[in-house]
mmCIF file of C-alpha atoms and ligand atoms in Angstrom:
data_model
loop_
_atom_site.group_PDB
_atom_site.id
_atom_site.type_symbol
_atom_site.label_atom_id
_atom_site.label_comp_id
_atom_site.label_asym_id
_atom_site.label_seq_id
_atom_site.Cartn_x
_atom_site.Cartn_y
_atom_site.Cartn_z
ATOM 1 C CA UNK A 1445 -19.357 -2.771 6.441
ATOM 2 C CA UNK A 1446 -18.498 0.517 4.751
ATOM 3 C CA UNK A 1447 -18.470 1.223 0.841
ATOM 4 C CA UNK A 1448 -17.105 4.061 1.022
ATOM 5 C CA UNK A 1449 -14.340 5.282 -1.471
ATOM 6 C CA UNK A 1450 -11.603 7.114 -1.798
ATOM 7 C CA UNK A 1451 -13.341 9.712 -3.293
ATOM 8 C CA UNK A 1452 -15.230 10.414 -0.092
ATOM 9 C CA UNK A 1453 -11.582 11.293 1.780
ATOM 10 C CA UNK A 1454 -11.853 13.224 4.979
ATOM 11 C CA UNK A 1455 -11.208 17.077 5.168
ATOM 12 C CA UNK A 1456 -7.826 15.837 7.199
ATOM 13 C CA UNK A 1457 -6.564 13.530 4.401
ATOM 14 C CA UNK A 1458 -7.253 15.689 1.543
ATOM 15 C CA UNK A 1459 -5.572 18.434 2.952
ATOM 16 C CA UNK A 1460 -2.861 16.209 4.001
ATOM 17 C CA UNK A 1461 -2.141 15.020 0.644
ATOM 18 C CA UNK A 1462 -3.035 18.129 -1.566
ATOM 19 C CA UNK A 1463 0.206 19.983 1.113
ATOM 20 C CA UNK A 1464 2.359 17.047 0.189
ATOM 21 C CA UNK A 1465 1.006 17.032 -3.159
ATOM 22 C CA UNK A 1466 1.579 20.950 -4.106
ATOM 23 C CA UNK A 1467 4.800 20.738 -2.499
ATOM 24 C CA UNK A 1468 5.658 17.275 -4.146
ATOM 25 C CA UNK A 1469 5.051 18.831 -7.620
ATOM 26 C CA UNK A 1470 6.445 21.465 -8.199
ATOM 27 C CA UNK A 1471 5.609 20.083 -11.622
ATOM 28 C CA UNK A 1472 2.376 21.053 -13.091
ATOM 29 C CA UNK A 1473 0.060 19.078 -11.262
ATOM 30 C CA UNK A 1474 -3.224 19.825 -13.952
ATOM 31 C CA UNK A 1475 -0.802 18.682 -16.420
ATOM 32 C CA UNK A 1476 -0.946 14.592 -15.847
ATOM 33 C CA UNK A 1477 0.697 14.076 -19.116
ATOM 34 C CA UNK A 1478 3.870 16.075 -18.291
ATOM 35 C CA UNK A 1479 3.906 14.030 -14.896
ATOM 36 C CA UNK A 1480 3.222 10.715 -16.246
ATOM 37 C CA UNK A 1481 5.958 7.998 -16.380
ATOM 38 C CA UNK A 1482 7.001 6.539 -19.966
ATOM 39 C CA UNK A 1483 4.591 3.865 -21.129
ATOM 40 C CA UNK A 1484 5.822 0.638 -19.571
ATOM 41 C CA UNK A 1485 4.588 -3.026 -20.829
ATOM 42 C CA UNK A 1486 4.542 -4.129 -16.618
ATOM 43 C CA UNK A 1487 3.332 -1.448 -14.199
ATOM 44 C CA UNK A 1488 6.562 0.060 -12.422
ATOM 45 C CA UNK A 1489 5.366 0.955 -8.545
ATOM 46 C CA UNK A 1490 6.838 1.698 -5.275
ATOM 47 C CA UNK A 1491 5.678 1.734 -2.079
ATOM 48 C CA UNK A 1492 6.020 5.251 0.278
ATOM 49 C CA UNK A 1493 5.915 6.271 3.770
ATOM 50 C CA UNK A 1494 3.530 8.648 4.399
ATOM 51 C CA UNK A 1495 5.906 10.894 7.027
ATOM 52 C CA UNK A 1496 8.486 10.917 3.761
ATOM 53 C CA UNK A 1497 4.732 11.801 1.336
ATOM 54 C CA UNK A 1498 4.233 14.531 4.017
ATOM 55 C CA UNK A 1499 7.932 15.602 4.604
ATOM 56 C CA UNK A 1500 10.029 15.224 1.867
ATOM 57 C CA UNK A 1501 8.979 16.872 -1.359
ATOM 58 C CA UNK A 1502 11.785 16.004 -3.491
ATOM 59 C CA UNK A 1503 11.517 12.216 -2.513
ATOM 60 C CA UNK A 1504 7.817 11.974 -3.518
ATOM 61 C CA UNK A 1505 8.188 13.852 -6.604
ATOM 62 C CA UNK A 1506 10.533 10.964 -7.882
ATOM 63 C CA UNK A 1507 7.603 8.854 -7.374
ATOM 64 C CA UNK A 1508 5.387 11.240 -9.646
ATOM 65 C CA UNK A 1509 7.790 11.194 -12.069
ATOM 66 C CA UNK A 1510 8.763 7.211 -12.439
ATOM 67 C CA UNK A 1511 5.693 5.439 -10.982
ATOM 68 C CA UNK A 1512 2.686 3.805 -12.294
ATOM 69 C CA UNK A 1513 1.987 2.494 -9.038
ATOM 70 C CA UNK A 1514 2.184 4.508 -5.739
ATOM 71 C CA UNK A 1515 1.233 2.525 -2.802
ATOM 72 C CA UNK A 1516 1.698 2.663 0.905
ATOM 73 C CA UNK A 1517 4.488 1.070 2.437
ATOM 74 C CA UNK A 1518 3.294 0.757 6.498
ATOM 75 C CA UNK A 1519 -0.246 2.748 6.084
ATOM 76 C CA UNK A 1520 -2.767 -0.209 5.394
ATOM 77 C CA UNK A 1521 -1.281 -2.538 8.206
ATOM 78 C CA UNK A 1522 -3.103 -3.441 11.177
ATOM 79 C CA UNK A 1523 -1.595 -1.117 13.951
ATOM 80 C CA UNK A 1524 -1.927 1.779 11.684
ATOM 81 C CA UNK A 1525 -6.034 1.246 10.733
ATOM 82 C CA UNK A 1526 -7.165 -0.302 14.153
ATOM 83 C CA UNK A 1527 -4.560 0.830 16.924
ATOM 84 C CA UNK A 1528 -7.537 0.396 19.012
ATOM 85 C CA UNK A 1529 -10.296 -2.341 18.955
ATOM 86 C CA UNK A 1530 -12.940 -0.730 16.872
ATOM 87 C CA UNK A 1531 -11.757 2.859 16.151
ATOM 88 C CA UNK A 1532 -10.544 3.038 12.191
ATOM 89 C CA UNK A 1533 -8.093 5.638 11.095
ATOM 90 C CA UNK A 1534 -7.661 5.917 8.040
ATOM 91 C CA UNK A 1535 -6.262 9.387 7.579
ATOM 92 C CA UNK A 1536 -2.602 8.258 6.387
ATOM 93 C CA UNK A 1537 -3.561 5.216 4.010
ATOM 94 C CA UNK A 1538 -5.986 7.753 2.448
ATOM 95 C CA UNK A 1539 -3.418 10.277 2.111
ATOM 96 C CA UNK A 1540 -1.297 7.628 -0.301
ATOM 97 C CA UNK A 1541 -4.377 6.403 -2.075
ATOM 98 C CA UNK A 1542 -5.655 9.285 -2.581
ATOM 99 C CA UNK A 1543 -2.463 11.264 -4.091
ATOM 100 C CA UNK A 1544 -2.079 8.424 -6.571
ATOM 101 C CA UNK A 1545 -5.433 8.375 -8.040
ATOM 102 C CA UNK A 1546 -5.463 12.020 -8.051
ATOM 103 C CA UNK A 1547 -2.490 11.471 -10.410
ATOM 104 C CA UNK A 1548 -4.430 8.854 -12.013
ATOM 105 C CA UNK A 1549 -1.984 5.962 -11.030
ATOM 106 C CA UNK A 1550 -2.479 2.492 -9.829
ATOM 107 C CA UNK A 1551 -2.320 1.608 -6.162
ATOM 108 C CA UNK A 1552 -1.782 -1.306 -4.109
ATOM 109 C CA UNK A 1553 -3.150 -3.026 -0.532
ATOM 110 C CA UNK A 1554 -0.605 -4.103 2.321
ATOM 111 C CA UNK A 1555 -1.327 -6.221 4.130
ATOM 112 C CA UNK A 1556 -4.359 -7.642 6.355
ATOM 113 C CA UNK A 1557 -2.531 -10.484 7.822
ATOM 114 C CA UNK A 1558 0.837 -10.577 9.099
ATOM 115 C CA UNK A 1559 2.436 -12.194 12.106
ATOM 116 C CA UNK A 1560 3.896 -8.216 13.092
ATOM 117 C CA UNK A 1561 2.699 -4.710 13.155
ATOM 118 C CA UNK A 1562 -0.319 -5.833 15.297
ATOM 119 C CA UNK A 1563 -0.952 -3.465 18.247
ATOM 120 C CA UNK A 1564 -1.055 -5.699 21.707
ATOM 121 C CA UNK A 1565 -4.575 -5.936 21.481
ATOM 122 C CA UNK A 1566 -4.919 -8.422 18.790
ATOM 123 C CA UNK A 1567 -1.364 -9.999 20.041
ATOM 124 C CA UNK A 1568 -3.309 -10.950 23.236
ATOM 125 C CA UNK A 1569 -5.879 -13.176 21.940
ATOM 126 C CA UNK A 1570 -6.193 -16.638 22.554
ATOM 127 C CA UNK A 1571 -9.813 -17.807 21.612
ATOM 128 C CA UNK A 1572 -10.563 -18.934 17.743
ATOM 129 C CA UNK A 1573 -13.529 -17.485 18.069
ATOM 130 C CA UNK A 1574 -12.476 -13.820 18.918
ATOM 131 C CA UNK A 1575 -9.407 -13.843 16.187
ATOM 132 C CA UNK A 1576 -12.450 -14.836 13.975
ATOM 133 C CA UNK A 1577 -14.565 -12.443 14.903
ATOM 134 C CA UNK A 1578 -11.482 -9.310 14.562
ATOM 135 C CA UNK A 1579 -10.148 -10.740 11.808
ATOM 136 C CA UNK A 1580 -13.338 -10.553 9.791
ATOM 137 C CA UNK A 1581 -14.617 -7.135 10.934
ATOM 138 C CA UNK A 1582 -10.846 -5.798 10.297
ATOM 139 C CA UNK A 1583 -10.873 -6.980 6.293
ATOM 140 C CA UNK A 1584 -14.356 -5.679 6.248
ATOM 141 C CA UNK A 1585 -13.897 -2.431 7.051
ATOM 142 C CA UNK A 1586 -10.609 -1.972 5.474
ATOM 143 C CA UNK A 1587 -11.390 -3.570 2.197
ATOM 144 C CA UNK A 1588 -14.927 -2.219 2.122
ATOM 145 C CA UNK A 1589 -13.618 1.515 3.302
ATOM 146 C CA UNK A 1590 -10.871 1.151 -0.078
ATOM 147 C CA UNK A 1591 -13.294 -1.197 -2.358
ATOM 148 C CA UNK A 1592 -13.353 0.810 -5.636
ATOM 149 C CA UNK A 1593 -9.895 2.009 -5.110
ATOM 150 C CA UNK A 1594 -7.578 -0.159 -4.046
ATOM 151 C CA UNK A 1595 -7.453 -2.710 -7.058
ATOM 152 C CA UNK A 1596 -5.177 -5.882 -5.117
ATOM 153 C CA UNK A 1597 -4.394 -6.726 -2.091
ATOM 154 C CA UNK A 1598 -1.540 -8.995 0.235
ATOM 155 C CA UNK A 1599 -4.476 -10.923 2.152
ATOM 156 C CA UNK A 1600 -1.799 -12.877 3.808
ATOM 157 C CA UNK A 1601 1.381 -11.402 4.697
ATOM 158 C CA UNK A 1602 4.645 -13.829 4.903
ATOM 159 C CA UNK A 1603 2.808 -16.763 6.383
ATOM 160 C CA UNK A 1604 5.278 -19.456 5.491
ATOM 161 C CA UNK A 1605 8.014 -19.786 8.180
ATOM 162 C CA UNK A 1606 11.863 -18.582 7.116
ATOM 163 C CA UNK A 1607 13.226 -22.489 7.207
ATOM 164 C CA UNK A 1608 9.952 -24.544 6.625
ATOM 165 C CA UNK A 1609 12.544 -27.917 6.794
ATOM 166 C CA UNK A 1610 12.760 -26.460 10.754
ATOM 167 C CA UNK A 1611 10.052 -26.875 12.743
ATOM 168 C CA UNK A 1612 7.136 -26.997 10.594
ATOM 169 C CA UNK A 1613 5.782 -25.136 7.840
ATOM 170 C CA UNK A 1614 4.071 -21.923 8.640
ATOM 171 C CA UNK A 1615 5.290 -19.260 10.830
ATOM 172 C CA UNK A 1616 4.428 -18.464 14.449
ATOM 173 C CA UNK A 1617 1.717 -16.039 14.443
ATOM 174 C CA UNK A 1618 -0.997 -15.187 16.871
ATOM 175 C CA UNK A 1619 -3.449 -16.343 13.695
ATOM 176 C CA UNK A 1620 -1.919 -19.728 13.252
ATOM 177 C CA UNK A 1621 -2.032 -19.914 17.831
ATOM 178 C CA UNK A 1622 -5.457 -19.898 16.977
ATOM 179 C CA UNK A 1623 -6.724 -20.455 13.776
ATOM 180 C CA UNK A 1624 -4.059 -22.592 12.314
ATOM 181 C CA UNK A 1625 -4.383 -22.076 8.012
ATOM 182 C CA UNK A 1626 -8.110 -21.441 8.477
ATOM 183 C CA UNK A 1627 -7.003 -18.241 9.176
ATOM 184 C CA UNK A 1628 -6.268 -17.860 5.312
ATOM 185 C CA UNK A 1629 -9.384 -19.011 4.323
ATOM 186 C CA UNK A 1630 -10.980 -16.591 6.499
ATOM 187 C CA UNK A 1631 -9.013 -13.786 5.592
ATOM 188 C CA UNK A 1632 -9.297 -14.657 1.687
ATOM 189 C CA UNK A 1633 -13.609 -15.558 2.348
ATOM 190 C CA UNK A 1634 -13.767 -11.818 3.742
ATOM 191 C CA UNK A 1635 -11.462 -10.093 1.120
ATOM 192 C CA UNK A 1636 -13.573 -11.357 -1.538
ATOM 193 C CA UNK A 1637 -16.661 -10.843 -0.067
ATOM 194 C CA UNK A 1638 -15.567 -6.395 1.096
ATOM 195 C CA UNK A 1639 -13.588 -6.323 -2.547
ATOM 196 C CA UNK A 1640 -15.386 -8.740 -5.136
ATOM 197 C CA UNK A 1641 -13.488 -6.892 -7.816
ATOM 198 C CA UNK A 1642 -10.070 -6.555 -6.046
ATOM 199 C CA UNK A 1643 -7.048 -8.907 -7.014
ATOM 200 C CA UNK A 1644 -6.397 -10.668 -3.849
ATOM 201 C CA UNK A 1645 -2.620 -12.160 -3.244
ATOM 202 C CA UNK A 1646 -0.118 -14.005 -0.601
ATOM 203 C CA UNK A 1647 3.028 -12.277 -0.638
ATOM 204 C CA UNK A 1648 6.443 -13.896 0.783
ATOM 205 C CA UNK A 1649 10.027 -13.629 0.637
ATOM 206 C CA UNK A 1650 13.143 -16.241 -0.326
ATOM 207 C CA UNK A 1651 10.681 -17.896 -3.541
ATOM 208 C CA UNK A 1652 13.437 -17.028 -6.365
ATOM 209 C CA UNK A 1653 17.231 -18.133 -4.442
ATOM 210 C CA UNK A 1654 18.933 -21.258 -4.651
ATOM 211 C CA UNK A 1655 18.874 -24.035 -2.218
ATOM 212 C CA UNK A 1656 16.847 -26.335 -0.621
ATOM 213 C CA UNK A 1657 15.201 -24.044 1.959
ATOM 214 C CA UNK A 1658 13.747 -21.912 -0.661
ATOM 215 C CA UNK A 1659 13.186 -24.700 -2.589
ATOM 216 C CA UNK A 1660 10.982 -25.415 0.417
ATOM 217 C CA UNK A 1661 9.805 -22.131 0.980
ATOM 218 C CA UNK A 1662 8.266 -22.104 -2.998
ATOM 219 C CA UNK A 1663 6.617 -25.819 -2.001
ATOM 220 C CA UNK A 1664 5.021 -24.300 0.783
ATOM 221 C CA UNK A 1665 3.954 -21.388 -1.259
ATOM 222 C CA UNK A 1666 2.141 -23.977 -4.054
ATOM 223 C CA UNK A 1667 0.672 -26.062 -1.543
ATOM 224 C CA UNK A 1668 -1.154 -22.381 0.095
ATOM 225 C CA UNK A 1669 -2.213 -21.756 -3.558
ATOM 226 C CA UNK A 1670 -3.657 -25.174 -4.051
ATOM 227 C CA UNK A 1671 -5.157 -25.618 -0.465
ATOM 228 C CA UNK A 1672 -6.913 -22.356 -1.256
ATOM 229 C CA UNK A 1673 -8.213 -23.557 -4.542
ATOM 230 C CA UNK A 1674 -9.489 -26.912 -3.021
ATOM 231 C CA UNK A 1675 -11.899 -25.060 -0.884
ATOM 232 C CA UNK A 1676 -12.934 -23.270 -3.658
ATOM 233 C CA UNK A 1677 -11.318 -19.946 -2.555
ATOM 234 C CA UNK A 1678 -10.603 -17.752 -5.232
ATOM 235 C CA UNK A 1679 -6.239 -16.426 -5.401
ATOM 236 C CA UNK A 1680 -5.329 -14.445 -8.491
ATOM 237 C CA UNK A 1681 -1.826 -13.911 -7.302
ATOM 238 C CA UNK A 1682 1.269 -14.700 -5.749
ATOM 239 C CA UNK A 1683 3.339 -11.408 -4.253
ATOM 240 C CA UNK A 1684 7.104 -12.153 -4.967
ATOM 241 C CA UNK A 1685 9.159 -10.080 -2.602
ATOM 242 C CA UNK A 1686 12.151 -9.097 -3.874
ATOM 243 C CA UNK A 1687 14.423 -8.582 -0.578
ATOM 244 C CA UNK A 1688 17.349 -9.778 -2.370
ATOM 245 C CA UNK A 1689 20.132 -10.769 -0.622
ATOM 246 C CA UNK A 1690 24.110 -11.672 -1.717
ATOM 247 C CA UNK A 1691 24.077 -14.522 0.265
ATOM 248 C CA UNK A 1692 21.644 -16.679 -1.693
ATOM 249 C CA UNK A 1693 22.288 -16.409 -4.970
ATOM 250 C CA UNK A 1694 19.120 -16.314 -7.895
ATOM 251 C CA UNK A 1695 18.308 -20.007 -8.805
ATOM 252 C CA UNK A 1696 16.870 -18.811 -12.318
ATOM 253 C CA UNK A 1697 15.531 -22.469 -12.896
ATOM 254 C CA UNK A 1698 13.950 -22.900 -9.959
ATOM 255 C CA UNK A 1699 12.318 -19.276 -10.161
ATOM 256 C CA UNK A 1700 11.181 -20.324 -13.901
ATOM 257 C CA UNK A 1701 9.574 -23.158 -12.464
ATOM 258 C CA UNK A 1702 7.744 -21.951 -10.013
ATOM 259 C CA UNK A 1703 6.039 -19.392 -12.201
ATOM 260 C CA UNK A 1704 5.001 -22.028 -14.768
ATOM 261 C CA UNK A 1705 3.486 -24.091 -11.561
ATOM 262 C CA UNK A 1706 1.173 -20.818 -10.652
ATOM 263 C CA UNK A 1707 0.407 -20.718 -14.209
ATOM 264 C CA UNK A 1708 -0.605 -23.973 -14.877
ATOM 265 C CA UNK A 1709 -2.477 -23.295 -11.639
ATOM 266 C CA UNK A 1710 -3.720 -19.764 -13.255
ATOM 267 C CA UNK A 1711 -2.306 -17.884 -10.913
ATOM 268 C CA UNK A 1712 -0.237 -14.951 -11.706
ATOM 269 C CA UNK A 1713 2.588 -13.162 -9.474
ATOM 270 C CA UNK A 1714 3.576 -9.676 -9.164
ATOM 271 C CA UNK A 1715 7.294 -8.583 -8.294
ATOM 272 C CA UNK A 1716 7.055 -6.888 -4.578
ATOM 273 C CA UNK A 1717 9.172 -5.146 -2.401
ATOM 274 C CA UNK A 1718 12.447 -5.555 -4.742
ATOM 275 C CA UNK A 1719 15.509 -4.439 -3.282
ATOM 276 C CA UNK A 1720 19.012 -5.307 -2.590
ATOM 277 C CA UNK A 1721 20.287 -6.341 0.779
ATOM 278 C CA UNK A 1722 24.068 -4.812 0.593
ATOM 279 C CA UNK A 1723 25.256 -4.880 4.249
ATOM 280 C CA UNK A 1724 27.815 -7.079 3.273
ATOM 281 C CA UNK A 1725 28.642 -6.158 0.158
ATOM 282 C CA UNK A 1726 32.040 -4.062 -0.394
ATOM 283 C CA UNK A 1727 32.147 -0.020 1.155
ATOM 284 C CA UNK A 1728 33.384 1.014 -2.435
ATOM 285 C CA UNK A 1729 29.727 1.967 -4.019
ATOM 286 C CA UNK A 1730 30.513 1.008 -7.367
ATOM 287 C CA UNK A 1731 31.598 -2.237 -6.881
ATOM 288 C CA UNK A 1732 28.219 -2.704 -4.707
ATOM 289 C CA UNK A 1733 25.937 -1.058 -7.247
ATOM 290 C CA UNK A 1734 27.206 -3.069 -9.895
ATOM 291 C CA UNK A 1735 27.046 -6.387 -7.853
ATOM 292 C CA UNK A 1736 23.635 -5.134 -7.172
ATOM 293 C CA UNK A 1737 22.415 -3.807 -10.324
ATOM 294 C CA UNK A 1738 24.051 -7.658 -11.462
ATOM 295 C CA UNK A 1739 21.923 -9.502 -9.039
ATOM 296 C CA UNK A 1740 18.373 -7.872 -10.020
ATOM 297 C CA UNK A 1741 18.900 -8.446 -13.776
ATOM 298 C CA UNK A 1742 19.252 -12.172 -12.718
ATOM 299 C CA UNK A 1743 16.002 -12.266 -11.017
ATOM 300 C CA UNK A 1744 14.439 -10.637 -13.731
ATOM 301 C CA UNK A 1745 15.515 -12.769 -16.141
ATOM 302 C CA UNK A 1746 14.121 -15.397 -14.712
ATOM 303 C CA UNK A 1747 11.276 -13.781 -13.920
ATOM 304 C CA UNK A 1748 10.275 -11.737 -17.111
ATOM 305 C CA UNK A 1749 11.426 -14.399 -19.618
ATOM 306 C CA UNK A 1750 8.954 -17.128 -17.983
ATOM 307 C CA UNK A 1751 5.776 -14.917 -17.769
ATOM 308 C CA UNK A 1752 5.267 -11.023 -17.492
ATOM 309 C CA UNK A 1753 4.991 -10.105 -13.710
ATOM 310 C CA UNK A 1754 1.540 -8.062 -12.915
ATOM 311 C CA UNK A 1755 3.812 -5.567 -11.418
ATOM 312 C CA UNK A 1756 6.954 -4.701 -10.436
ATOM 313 C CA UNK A 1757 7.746 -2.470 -7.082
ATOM 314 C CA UNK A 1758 10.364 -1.695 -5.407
ATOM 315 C CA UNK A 1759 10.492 -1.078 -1.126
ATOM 316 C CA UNK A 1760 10.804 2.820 -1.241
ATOM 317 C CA UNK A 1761 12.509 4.793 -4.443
ATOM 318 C CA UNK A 1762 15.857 6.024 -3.082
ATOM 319 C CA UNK A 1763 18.677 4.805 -0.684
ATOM 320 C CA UNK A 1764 17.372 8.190 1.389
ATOM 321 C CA UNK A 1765 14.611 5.934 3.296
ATOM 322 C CA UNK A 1766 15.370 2.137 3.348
ATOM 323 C CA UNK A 1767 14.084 -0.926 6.346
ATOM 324 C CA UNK A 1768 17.678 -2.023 5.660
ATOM 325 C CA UNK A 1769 19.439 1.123 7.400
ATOM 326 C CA UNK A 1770 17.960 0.620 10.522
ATOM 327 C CA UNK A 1771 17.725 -3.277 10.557
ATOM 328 C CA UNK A 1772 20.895 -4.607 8.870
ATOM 329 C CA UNK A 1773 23.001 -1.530 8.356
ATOM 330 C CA UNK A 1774 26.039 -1.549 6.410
ATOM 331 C CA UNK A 1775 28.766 -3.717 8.528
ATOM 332 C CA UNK A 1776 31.572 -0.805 7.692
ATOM 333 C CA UNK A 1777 29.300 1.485 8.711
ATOM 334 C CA UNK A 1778 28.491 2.958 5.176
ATOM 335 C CA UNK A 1779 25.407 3.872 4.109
ATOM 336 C CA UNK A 1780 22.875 1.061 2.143
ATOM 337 C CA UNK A 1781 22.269 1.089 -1.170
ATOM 338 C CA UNK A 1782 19.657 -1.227 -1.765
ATOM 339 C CA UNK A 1783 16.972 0.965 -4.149
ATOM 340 C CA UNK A 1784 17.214 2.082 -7.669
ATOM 341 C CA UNK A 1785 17.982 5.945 -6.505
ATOM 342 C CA UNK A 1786 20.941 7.100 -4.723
ATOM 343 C CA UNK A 1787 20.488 9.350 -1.524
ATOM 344 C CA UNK A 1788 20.971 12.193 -3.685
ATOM 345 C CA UNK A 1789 17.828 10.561 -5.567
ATOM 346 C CA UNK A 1790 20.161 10.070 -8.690
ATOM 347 C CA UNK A 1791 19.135 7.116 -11.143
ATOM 348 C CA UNK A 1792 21.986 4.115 -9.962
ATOM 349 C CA UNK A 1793 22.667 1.364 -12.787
ATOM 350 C CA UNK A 1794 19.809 -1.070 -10.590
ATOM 351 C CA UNK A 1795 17.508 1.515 -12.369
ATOM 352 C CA UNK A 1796 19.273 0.865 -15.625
ATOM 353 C CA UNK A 1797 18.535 -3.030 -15.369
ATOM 354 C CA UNK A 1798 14.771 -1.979 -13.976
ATOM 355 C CA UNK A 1799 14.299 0.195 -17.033
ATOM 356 C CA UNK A 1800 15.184 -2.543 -19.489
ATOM 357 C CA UNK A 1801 12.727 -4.908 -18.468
ATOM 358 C CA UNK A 1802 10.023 -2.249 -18.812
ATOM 359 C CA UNK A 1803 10.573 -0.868 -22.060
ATOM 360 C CA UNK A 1804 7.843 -1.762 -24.119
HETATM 361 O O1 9MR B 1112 9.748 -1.247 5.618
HETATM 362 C C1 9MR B 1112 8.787 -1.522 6.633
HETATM 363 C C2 9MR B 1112 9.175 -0.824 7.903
HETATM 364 O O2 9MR B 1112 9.134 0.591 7.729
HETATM 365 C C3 9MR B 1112 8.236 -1.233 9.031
HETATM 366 O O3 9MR B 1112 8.691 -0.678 10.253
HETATM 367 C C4 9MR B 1112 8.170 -2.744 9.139
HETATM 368 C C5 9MR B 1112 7.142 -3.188 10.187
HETATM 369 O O4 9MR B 1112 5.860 -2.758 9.835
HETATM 370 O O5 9MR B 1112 7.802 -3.319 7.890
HETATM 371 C C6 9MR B 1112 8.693 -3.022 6.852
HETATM 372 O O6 9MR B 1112 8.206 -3.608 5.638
HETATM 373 C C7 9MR B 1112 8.197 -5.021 5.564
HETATM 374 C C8 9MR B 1112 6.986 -5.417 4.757
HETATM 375 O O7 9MR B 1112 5.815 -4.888 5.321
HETATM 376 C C9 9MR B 1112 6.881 -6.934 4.624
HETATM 377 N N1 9MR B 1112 8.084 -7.501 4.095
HETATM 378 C C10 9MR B 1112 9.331 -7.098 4.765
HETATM 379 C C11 9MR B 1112 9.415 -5.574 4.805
HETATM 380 C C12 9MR B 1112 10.752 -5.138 5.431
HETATM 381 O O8 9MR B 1112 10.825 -5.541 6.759
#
């Protein structure tokens, strides 16, 4: 296993980030204190794609200036760090990591384990004992290459299936083909043992709307936490994606619930990935950034007034780079607007709401 940090980044990565970061700042980089963010009671954070860190100077300097927490969005999972058995590349994760603690903000790890972004390799296995085998020497590595710097991390990625009334509980994965849920214990026994001082989380989708398949989905969540905590596996957190969408309204009781059962559980949760799914919301902007803007203060609500999140993030800054675009673009063919920025990286009223809930 490797220890090494950060601070140890390869000739590649450092010049990698210091291009994106001189071009990035045209603010004063020696100056942290100009660059910093206001003082926020919750860490504000979003995560960034490293070809928009490398290529788009204006986009990443929005991140310098409103960020606590700069994290990668696709750099830390599996196909990026281990394309090929055995061969670690960590030249684009440490590009991220390293940019934000050279700005002295927080970071964030995602993910080790996820049913998707796994090159064929590890798709192809069928033995317990050889998804074992990868699975530990993959957290190793990765956790013990970023131990030091990367302070939490999504062990588990979205392991709870999208109906769990359907056909079972947990999602198809080639870790649950298997492994079935030993594959969490695994993943969590191997975390802890690379990152002894890192947070470590499971971070899903659909745990704060209404109706009885989320209701499910935040059952299914519990009974991970507790299964976890019967085997004596230390969880800190729960990762709440945000990936809101129109169609299922926020149930703010439920959502208050569920955060006192992690509590009395002591668990805490973080708000992840936050944004709003708009593809079929109106074309008129206004009347979508409103309804938008509407629907986050609802989940905050909920969520801020029952117990302060560990953080709160957003998936990318500005409506320039959004997931959404390319999988569930607008159905009139407008553009998405499902982040706190416009396009034009202009503050939208979502930011407003966002802003609120910080202020100290
Ligand atoms: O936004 C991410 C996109 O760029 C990637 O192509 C995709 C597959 O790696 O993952 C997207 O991020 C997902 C995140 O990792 C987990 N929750 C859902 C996010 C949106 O699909």
């Amino acid at each position: 296993m490797r220890q090494n940090s950060v601070k140890n980044l390869t000739r590649r990565s450092v010049l990698a980030g210091a291009g994106a970061l001189t071009a990035a700042t045209t603010l004063p980089v020696c100056a942290p204190a100009q660059t910093m963010p206001r003082k926020h009671r919750v860490p504000f954070g979003a995560a960034l794609e490293y070809q928009h860190f490398l290529e788009d100077s204006d986009y990443t300097a929005l991140f310098v200036e409103h960020c606590d927490m700069i994290f990668p969005m696709n750099a830390l999972k599996w196909e990026a760090l281990q394309y090929n058995q055995g061969e670690f590349d960590y030249l684009q994760a440490e590009g991220i990591i390293g940019f934000a603690e050279h700005l002295d903000r927080a970071t964030y790890g995602h993910t080790f384990v996820w049913y998707t972004a796994l090159p064929d390799w590890v798709q192809s296995i069928t033995s317990a004992r050889q998804a074992k085998k990868v699975l530990i020497n993959h957290i190793h590595n990765v956790a013990g290459h970023f131990a030091g710097s990367v302070p939490a991390w999504d062990v588990v990625n979205e392991v709870i299936a999208h109906d769990p009334r359907d056909k079972g509980e947990w999602r198809d994965s080639v870790w649950m083909r298997t492994l079935g849920l030993s594959h969490i214990d695994i993943a969590f026994a191997a975390a802890a043992e690379a990152a002894p001082n890192a947070e470590l989380a499971i971070n899903d989708y659909d745990l704060g709307s209404v109706g009885p398949r989320c209701q499910a989905r935040r059952e299914a969540m519990l009974t991970l936490v507790r299964r976890l905590q019967d085997r004596g596996q230390r969880i800190d957190s729960i990762g709440m994606q945000g990936h809101l969408d129109p169609d299922f309204p926020i149930d703010q009781e439920g959502l208050a619930r569920f955060i006192r059962e992690l509590q009395s559980l002591g668990v805490g949760y973080r708000i992840t990935e936050l944004d709003v799914n708009d593809w079929k919301l109106p074309s008129d902007r206004y009347v979508r950034d409103e309804f938008s803007a509407d629907m986050v203060d609802q989940f905050l609500d909920a969520a801020f007034s029952t117990a302060l999140p560990l953080s709160l993030s957003t998936w990318g800054l500005s409506d320039r780079y959004t997931w959404l675009s390319e999988v569930m673009p607008h159905r009139k063919g407008a553009k998405n607007r499902p982040l706190p920025f416009d396009e034009n990286l202009q503050p939208k009223p979502m930011f407003d709401v966002i802003q609120r809930y910080l202020a100290v």
